[in-house]
Short mmCIF file of C-alpha atoms and ligand atoms in Angstrom, two decimals:
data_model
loop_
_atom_site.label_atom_id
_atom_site.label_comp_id
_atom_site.label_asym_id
_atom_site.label_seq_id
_atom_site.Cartn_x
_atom_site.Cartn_y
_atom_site.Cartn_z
CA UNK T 1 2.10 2.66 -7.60
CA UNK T 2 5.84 2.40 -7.01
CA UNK T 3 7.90 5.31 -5.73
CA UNK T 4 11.21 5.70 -7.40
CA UNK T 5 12.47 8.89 -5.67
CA UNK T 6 16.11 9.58 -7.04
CA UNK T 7 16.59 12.22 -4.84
CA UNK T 8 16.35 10.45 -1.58
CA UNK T 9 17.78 7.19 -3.31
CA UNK T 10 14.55 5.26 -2.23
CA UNK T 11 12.21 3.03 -4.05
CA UNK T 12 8.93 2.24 -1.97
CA UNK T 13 6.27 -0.65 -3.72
CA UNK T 14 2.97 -1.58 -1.95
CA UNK T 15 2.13 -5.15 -1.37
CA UNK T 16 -1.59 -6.44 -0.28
CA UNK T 17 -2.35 -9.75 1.35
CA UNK T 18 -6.27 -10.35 0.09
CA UNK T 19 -8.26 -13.23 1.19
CA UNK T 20 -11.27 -14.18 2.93
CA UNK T 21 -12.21 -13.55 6.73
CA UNK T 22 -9.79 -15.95 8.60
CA UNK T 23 -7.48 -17.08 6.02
CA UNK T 24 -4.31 -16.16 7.96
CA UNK T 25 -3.23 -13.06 6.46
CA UNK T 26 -2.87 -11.31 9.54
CA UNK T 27 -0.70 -14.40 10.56
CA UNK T 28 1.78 -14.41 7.41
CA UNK T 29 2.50 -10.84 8.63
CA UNK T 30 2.69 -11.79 12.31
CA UNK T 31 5.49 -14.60 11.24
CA UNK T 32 7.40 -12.41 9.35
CA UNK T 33 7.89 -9.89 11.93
CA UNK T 34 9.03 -12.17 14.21
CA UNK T 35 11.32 -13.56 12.28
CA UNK T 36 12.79 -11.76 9.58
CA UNK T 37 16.28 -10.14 10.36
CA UNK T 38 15.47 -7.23 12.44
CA UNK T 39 16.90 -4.71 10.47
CA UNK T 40 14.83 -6.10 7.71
CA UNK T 41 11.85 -4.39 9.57
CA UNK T 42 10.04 -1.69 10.98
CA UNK T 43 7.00 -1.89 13.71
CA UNK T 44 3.76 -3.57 12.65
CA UNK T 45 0.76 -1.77 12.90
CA UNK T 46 -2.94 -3.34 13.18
CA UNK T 47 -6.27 -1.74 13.24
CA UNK T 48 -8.06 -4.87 14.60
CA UNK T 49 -10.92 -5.66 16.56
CA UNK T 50 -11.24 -6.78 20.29
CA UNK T 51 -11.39 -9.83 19.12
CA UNK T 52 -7.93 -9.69 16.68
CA UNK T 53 -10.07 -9.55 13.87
CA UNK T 54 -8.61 -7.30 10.91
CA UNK T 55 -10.44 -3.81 10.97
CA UNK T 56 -8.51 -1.49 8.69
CA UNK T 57 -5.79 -3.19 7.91
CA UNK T 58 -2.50 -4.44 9.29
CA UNK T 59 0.74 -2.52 8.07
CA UNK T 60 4.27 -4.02 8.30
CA UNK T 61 7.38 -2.05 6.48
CA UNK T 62 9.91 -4.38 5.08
CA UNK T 63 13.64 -2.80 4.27
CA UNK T 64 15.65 -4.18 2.24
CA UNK T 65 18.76 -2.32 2.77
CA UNK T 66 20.47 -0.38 -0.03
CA UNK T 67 21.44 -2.19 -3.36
CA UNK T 68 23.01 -0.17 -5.93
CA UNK T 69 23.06 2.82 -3.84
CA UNK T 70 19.06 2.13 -3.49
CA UNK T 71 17.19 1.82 -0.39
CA UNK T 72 14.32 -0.69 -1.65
CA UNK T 73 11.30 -0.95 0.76
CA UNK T 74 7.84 -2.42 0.38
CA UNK T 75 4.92 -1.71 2.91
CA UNK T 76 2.66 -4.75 3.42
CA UNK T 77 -0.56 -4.48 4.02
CA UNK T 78 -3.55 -7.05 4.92
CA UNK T 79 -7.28 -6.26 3.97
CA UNK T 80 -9.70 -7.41 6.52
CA UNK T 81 -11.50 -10.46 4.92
CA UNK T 82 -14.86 -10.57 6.62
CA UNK T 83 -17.74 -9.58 3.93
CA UNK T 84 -18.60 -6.96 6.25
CA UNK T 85 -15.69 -4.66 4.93
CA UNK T 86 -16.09 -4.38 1.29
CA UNK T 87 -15.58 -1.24 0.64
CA UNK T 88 -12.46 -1.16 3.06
CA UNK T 89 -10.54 -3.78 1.18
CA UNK T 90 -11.03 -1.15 -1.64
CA UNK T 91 -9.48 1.16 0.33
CA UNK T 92 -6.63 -0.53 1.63
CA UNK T 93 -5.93 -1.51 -2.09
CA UNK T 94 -5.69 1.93 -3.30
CA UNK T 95 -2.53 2.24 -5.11
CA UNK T 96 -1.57 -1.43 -4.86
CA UNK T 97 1.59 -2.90 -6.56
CA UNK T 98 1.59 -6.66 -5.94
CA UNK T 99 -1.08 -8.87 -4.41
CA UNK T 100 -0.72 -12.38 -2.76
CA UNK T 101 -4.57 -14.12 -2.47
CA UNK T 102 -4.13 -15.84 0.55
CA UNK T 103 -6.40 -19.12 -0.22
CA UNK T 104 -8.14 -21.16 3.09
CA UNK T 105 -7.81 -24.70 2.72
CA UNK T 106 -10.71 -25.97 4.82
CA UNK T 107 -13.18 -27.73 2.76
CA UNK T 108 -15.90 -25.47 4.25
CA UNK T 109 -14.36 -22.06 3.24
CA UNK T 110 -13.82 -23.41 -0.64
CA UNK T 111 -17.06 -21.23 -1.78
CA UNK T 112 -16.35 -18.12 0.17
CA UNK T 113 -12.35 -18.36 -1.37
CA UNK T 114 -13.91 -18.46 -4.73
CA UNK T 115 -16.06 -15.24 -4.18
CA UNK T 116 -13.90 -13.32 -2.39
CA UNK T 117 -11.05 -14.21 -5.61
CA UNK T 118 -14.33 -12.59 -7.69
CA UNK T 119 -14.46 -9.62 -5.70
CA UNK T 120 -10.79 -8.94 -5.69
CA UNK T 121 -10.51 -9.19 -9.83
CA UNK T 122 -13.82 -6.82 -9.61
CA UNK T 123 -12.36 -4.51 -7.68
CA UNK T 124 -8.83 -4.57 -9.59
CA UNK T 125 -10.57 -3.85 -12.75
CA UNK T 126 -12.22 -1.04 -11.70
CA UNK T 127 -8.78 0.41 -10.61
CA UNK T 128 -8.30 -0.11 -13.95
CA UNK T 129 -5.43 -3.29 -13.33
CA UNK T 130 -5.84 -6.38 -15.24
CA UNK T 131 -4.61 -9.40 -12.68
CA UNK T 132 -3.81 -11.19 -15.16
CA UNK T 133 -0.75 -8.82 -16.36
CA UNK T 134 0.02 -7.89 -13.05
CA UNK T 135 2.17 -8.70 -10.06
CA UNK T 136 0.03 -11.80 -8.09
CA UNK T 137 0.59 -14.78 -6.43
CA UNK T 138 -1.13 -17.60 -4.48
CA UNK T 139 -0.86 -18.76 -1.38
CA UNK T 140 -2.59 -22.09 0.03
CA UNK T 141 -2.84 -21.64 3.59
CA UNK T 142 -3.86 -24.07 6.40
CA UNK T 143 -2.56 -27.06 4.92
CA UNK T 144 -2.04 -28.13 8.70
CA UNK T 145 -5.57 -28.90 8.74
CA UNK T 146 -6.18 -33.23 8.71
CA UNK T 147 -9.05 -32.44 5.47
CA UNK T 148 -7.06 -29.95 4.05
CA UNK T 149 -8.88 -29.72 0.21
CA UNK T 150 -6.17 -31.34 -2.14
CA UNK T 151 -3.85 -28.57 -3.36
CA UNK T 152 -4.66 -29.59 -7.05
CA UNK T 153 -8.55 -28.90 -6.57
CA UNK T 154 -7.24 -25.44 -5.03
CA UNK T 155 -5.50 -25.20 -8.27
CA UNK T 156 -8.30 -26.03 -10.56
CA UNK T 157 -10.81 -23.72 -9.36
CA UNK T 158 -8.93 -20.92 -7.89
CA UNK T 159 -5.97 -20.12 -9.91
CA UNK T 160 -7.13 -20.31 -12.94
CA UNK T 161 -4.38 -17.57 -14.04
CA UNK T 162 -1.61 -20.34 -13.61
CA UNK T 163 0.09 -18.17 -11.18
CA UNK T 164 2.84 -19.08 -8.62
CA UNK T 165 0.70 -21.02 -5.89
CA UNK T 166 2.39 -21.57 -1.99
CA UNK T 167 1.74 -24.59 0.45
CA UNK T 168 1.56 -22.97 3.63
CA UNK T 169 1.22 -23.11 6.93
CA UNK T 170 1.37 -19.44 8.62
CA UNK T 171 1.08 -20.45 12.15
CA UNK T 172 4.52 -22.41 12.18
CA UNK T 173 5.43 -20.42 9.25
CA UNK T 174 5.98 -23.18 6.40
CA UNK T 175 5.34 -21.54 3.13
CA UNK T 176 5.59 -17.90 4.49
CA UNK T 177 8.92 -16.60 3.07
CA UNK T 178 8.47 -18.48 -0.20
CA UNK T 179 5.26 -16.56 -0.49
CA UNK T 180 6.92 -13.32 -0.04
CA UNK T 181 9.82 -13.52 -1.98
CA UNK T 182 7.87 -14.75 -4.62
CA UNK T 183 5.48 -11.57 -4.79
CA UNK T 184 8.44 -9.04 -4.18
CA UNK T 185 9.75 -10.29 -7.18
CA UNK T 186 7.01 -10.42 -8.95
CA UNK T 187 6.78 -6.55 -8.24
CA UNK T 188 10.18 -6.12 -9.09
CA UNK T 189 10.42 -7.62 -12.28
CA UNK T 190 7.79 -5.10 -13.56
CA UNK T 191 9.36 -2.27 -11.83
CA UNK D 1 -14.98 6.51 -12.10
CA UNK D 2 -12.88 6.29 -15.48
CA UNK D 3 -10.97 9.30 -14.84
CA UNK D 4 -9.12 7.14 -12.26
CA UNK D 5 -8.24 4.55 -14.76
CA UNK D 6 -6.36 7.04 -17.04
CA UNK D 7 -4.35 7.44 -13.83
CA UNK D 8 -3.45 4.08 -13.05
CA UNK D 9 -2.19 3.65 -16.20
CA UNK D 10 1.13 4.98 -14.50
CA UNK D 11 2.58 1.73 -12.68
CA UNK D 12 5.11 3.93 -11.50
CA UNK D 13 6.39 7.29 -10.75
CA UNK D 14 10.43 8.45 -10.45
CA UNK D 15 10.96 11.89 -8.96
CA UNK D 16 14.15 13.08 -9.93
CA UNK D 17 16.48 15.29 -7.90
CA UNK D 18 15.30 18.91 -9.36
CA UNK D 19 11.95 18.05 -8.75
CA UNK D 20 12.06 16.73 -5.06
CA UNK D 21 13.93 19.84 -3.79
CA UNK D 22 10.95 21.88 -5.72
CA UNK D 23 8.29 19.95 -3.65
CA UNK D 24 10.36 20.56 -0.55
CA UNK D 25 10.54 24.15 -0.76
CA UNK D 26 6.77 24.06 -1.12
CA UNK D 27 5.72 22.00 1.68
CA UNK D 28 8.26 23.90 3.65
CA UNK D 29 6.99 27.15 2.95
CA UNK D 30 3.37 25.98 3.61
CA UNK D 31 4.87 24.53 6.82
CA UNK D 32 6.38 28.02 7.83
CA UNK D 33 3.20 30.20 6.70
CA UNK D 34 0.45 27.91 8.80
CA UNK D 35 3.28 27.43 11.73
CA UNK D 36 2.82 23.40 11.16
CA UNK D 37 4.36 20.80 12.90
CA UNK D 38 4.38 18.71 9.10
CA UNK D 39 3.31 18.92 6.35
CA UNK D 40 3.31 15.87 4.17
CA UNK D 41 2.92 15.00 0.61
CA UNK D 42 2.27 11.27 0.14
CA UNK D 43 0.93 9.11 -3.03
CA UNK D 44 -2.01 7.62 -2.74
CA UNK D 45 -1.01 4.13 -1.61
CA UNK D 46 0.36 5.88 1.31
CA UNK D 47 4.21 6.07 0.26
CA UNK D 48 5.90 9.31 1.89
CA UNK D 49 7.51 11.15 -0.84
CA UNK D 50 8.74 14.54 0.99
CA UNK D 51 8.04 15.71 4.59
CA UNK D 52 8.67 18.70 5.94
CA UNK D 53 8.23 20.95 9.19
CA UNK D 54 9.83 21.33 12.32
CA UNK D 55 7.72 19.57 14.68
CA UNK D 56 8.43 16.32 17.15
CA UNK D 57 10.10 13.09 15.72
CA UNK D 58 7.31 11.34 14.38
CA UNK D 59 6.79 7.48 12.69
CA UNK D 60 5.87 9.08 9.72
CA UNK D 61 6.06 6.14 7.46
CA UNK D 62 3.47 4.77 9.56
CA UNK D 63 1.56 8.05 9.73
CA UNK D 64 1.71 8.29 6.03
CA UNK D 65 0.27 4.41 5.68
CA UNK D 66 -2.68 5.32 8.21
CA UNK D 67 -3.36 8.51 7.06
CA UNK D 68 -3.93 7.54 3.37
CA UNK D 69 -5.80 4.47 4.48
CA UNK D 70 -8.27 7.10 6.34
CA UNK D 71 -8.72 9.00 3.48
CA UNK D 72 -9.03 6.32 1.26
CA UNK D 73 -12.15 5.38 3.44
CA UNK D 74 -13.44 8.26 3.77
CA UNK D 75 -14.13 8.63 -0.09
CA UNK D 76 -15.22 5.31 0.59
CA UNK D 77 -18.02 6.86 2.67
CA UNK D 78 -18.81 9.52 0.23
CA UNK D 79 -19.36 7.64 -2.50
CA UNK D 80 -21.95 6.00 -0.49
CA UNK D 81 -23.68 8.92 0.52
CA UNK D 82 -23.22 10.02 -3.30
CA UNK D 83 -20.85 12.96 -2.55
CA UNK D 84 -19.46 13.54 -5.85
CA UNK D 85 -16.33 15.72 -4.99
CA UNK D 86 -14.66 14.95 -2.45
CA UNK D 87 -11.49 16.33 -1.60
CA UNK D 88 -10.31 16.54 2.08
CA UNK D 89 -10.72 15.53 5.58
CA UNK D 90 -10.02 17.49 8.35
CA UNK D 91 -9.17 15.92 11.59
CA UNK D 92 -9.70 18.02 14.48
CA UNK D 93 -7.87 17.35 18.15
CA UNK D 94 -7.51 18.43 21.37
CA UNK D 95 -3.75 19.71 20.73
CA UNK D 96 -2.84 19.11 17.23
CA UNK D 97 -5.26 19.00 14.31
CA UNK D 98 -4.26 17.39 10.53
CA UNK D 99 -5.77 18.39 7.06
CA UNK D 100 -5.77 16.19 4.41
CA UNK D 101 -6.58 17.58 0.97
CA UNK D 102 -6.29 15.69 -2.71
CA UNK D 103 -3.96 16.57 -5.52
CA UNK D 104 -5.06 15.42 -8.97
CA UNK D 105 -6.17 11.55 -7.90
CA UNK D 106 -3.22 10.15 -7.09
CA UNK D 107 -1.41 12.42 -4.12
CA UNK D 108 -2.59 14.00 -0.67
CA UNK D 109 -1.32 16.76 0.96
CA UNK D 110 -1.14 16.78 5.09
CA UNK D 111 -0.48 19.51 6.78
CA UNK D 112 -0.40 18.59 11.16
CA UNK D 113 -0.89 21.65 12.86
CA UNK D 114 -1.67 23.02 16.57
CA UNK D 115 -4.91 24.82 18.05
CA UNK D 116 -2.49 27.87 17.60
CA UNK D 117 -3.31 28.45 13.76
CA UNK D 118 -7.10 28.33 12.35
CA UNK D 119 -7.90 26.02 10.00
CA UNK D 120 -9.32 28.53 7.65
CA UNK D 121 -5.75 29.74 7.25
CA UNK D 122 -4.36 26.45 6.37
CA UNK D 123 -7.12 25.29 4.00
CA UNK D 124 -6.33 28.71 2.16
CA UNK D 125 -2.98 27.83 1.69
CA UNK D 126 -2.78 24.47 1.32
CA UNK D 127 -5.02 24.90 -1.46
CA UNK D 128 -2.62 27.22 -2.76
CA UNK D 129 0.28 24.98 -2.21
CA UNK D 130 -1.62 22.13 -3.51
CA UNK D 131 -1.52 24.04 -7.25
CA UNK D 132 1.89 24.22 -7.23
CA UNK D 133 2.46 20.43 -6.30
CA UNK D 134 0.27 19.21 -9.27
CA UNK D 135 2.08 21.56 -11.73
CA UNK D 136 5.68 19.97 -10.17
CA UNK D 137 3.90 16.44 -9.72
CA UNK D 138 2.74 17.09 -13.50
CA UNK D 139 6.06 17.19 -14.60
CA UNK D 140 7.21 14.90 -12.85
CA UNK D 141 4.99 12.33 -14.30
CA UNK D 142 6.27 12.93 -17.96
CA UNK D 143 9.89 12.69 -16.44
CA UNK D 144 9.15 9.56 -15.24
CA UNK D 145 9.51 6.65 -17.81
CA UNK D 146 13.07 8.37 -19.00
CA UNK D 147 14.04 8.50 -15.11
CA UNK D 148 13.27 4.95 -14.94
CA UNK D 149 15.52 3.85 -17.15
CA UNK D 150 18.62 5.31 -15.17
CA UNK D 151 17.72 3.61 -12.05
CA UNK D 152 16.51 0.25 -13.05
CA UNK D 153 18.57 -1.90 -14.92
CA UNK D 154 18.62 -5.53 -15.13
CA UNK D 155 21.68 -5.85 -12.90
CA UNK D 156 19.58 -3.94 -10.57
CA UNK D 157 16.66 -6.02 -10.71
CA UNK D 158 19.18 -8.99 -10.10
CA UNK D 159 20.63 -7.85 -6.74
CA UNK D 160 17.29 -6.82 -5.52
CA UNK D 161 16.13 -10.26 -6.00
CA UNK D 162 19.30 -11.86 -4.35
CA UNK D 163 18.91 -9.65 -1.47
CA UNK D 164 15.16 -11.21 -1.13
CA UNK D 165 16.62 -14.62 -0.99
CA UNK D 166 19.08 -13.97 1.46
CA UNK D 167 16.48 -12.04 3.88
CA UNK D 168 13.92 -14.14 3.88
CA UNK D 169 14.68 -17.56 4.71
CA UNK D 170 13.21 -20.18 6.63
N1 LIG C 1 -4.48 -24.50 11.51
C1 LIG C 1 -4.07 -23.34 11.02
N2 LIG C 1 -4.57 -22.20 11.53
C2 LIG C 1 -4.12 -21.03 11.01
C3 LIG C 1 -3.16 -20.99 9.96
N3 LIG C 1 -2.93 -19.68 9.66
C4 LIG C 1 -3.71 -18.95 10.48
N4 LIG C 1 -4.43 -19.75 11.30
C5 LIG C 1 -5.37 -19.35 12.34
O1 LIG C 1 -6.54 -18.80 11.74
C6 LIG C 1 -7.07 -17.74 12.55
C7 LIG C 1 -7.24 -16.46 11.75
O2 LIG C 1 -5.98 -15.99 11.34
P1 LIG C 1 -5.74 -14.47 10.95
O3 LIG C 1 -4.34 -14.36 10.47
O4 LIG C 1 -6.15 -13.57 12.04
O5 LIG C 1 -6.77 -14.32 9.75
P2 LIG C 1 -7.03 -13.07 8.80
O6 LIG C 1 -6.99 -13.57 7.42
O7 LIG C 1 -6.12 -11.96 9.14
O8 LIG C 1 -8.54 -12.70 9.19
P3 LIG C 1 -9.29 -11.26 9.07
O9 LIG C 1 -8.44 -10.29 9.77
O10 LIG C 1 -10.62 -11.44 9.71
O11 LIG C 1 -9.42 -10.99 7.62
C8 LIG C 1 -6.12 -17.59 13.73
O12 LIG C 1 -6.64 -18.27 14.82
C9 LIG C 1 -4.83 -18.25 13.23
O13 LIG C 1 -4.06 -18.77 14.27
C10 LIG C 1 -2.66 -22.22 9.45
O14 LIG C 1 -1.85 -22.29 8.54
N5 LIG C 1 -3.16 -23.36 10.02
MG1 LIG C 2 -6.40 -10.07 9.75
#
């Protein structure tokens, strides 16, 4: 739910990066700490594992600066995708104003994209949201990867919706701002 | 749980001026009465809407983010165990202890406190405080749409998106 708080002159939206175990969502946040403008920023927070795995969740603050006399912010946020933590990507979605599915594009992972997608609708709906009428975009990740699944098959069985859908590449970064300024539009448009 | 539903039918919510200095002087008073370091009121997503207390400079935008995520999963836990009301977490430490209690489904009040005050005292109050925030966070709601309109305009909308582009390039 966005904050419009005219008061303090601040308008705060939530943004969640959903996807399955792997996918690079930790990675699209990594990339755009490091290389955003600075004052575009604040400190990124992860609850991870040992082994870097997602936890909780990671937390970066973006800050746009003040437009119209505005401060406009929007917290990102990354589920962890492992099956394992169901019930804590409900959590972490509590509240939620704009989603980006971030879609692995190894042949092998095709399946477990598909559920996860099926899970995330679920658990939108019972939030009461409808993803079709609400802030979401795609992003198809790894497309580094020599048998990368074509992007139109992605297409065809994953975004189904029509959606805005991102090549990407999160470890060099390719992809990675398109797919954000794509969703914080998205979530301002509806604003 | 359709209860939540009728909430979320809100997409957003606009406090207006009056309204903010009203939840200010609450959380501040609750702050003075319990001797608290804060005492926040945050939606449920984990956005910081008023903080208050005299205690140490804190990161509490990222407080706010992990403290809603805890309670988040916490209810998470409940429902599992088939608690039906659930309502607050208390988070006892060595030096400073934090109380997290529900207002309505969509807010939590936090008050952070020390070992000096009991936590009896502070659950007493903050319930007490928490009645007044819903009333204020009531009226707030029906404010909203109207206070909307003032704010966000399509020029608005416009710069915000230019802004984007010029941030985040490759
Ligand atoms: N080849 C390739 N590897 C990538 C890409 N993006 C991420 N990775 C790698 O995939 C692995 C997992 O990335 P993470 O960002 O941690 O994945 P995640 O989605 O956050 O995973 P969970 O936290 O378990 O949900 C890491 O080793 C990354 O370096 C990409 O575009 N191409
Ligand atoms: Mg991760």
């Amino acid at each position: 739910m966005a904050l419009i708080n005219v008061a303090n002159r601040e308008i705060q939206c939530k943004i969640v990066y959903y996807g399955t175990g792997f996918c690079g969502k930790t990675t699209n946040l990594h990339y755009i700490y490091g290389h955003a403008p600075a004052r575009a920023h604040g400190a990124m927070r992860s609850i991870a594992t040992e082994n870097e795995r997602t936890l909780f969740f990671d937390f970066l603050p973006i800050d746009l600066g003040t437009v119209h006399g505005f401060r406009v912010q929007f917290a990102l946020y990354t589920v962890p995708g492992q099956v394992l933590y169901e019930r804590t990507r409900v959590a972490v979605l509590n509240g939620v104003d704009g989603v980006v599915f971030v879609a692995d594009s190894s042949p092998e992972k095709l399946e477990e994209n598909f559920q996860n997608l099926i899970e995330l609708e679920t658990n939108m709906r019972r939030m009461g949201k409808d993803l079709g009428s609400f802030p979401f975009v795609m992003q198809w990740n790894k497309r580094d990867l020599p048998n990368a699944v074509p992007v139109a098959t992605l297409d065809r069985y994953l975004n189904r919706r029509h959606v805005p859908a991102f090549p990407a590449c999160a470890t060099t970064g390719e992809g990675v701002f398109a797919t954000l300024r794509a969703i914080c539009k998205a979530v301002m448009a509806v604003l | 749980m359709s209860g939540e539903s009728d909430m979320e039918q809100l997409t957003n919510l606009v406090v207006a001026e009056g309204e903010l200095t009203n939840i200010a002087r609450t959380l501040g008073r609750l702050a003075l009465d319990t001797n608290a370091g804060h005492t926040l009121l945050l939606d449920k997503s984990g956005q910081l809407i008023s903080a208050q207390g005299s205690g140490p400079q804190r990161d509490l935008i990222a407080l706010g983010a992990l403290l809603a995520g805890a309670f988040s999963s916490s209810r998470q836990v409940a429902e599992i165990l088939g608690e039906r009301d659930f309502r607050a977490i208390y988070q006892q430490g060595a030096y400073e202890s934090i109380y997290t209690l529900m207002i309505g489904e969509q807010w939590l009040l936090v008050v952070v406190f020390d070992k000096q005050t009991h936590v009896g005292l502070v659950k007493v109050l903050a319930r007490k405080a928490s009645e007044e925030l819903e009333r204020i966070l009531q009226r707030v709601r029906q404010g909203s749409a109207q206070a909307r309109e003032q704010v966000v305009s399509v020029q608005f909308r416009d710069s915000v998106s230019n802004t984007i582009d010029l941030l985040f390039q490759d």
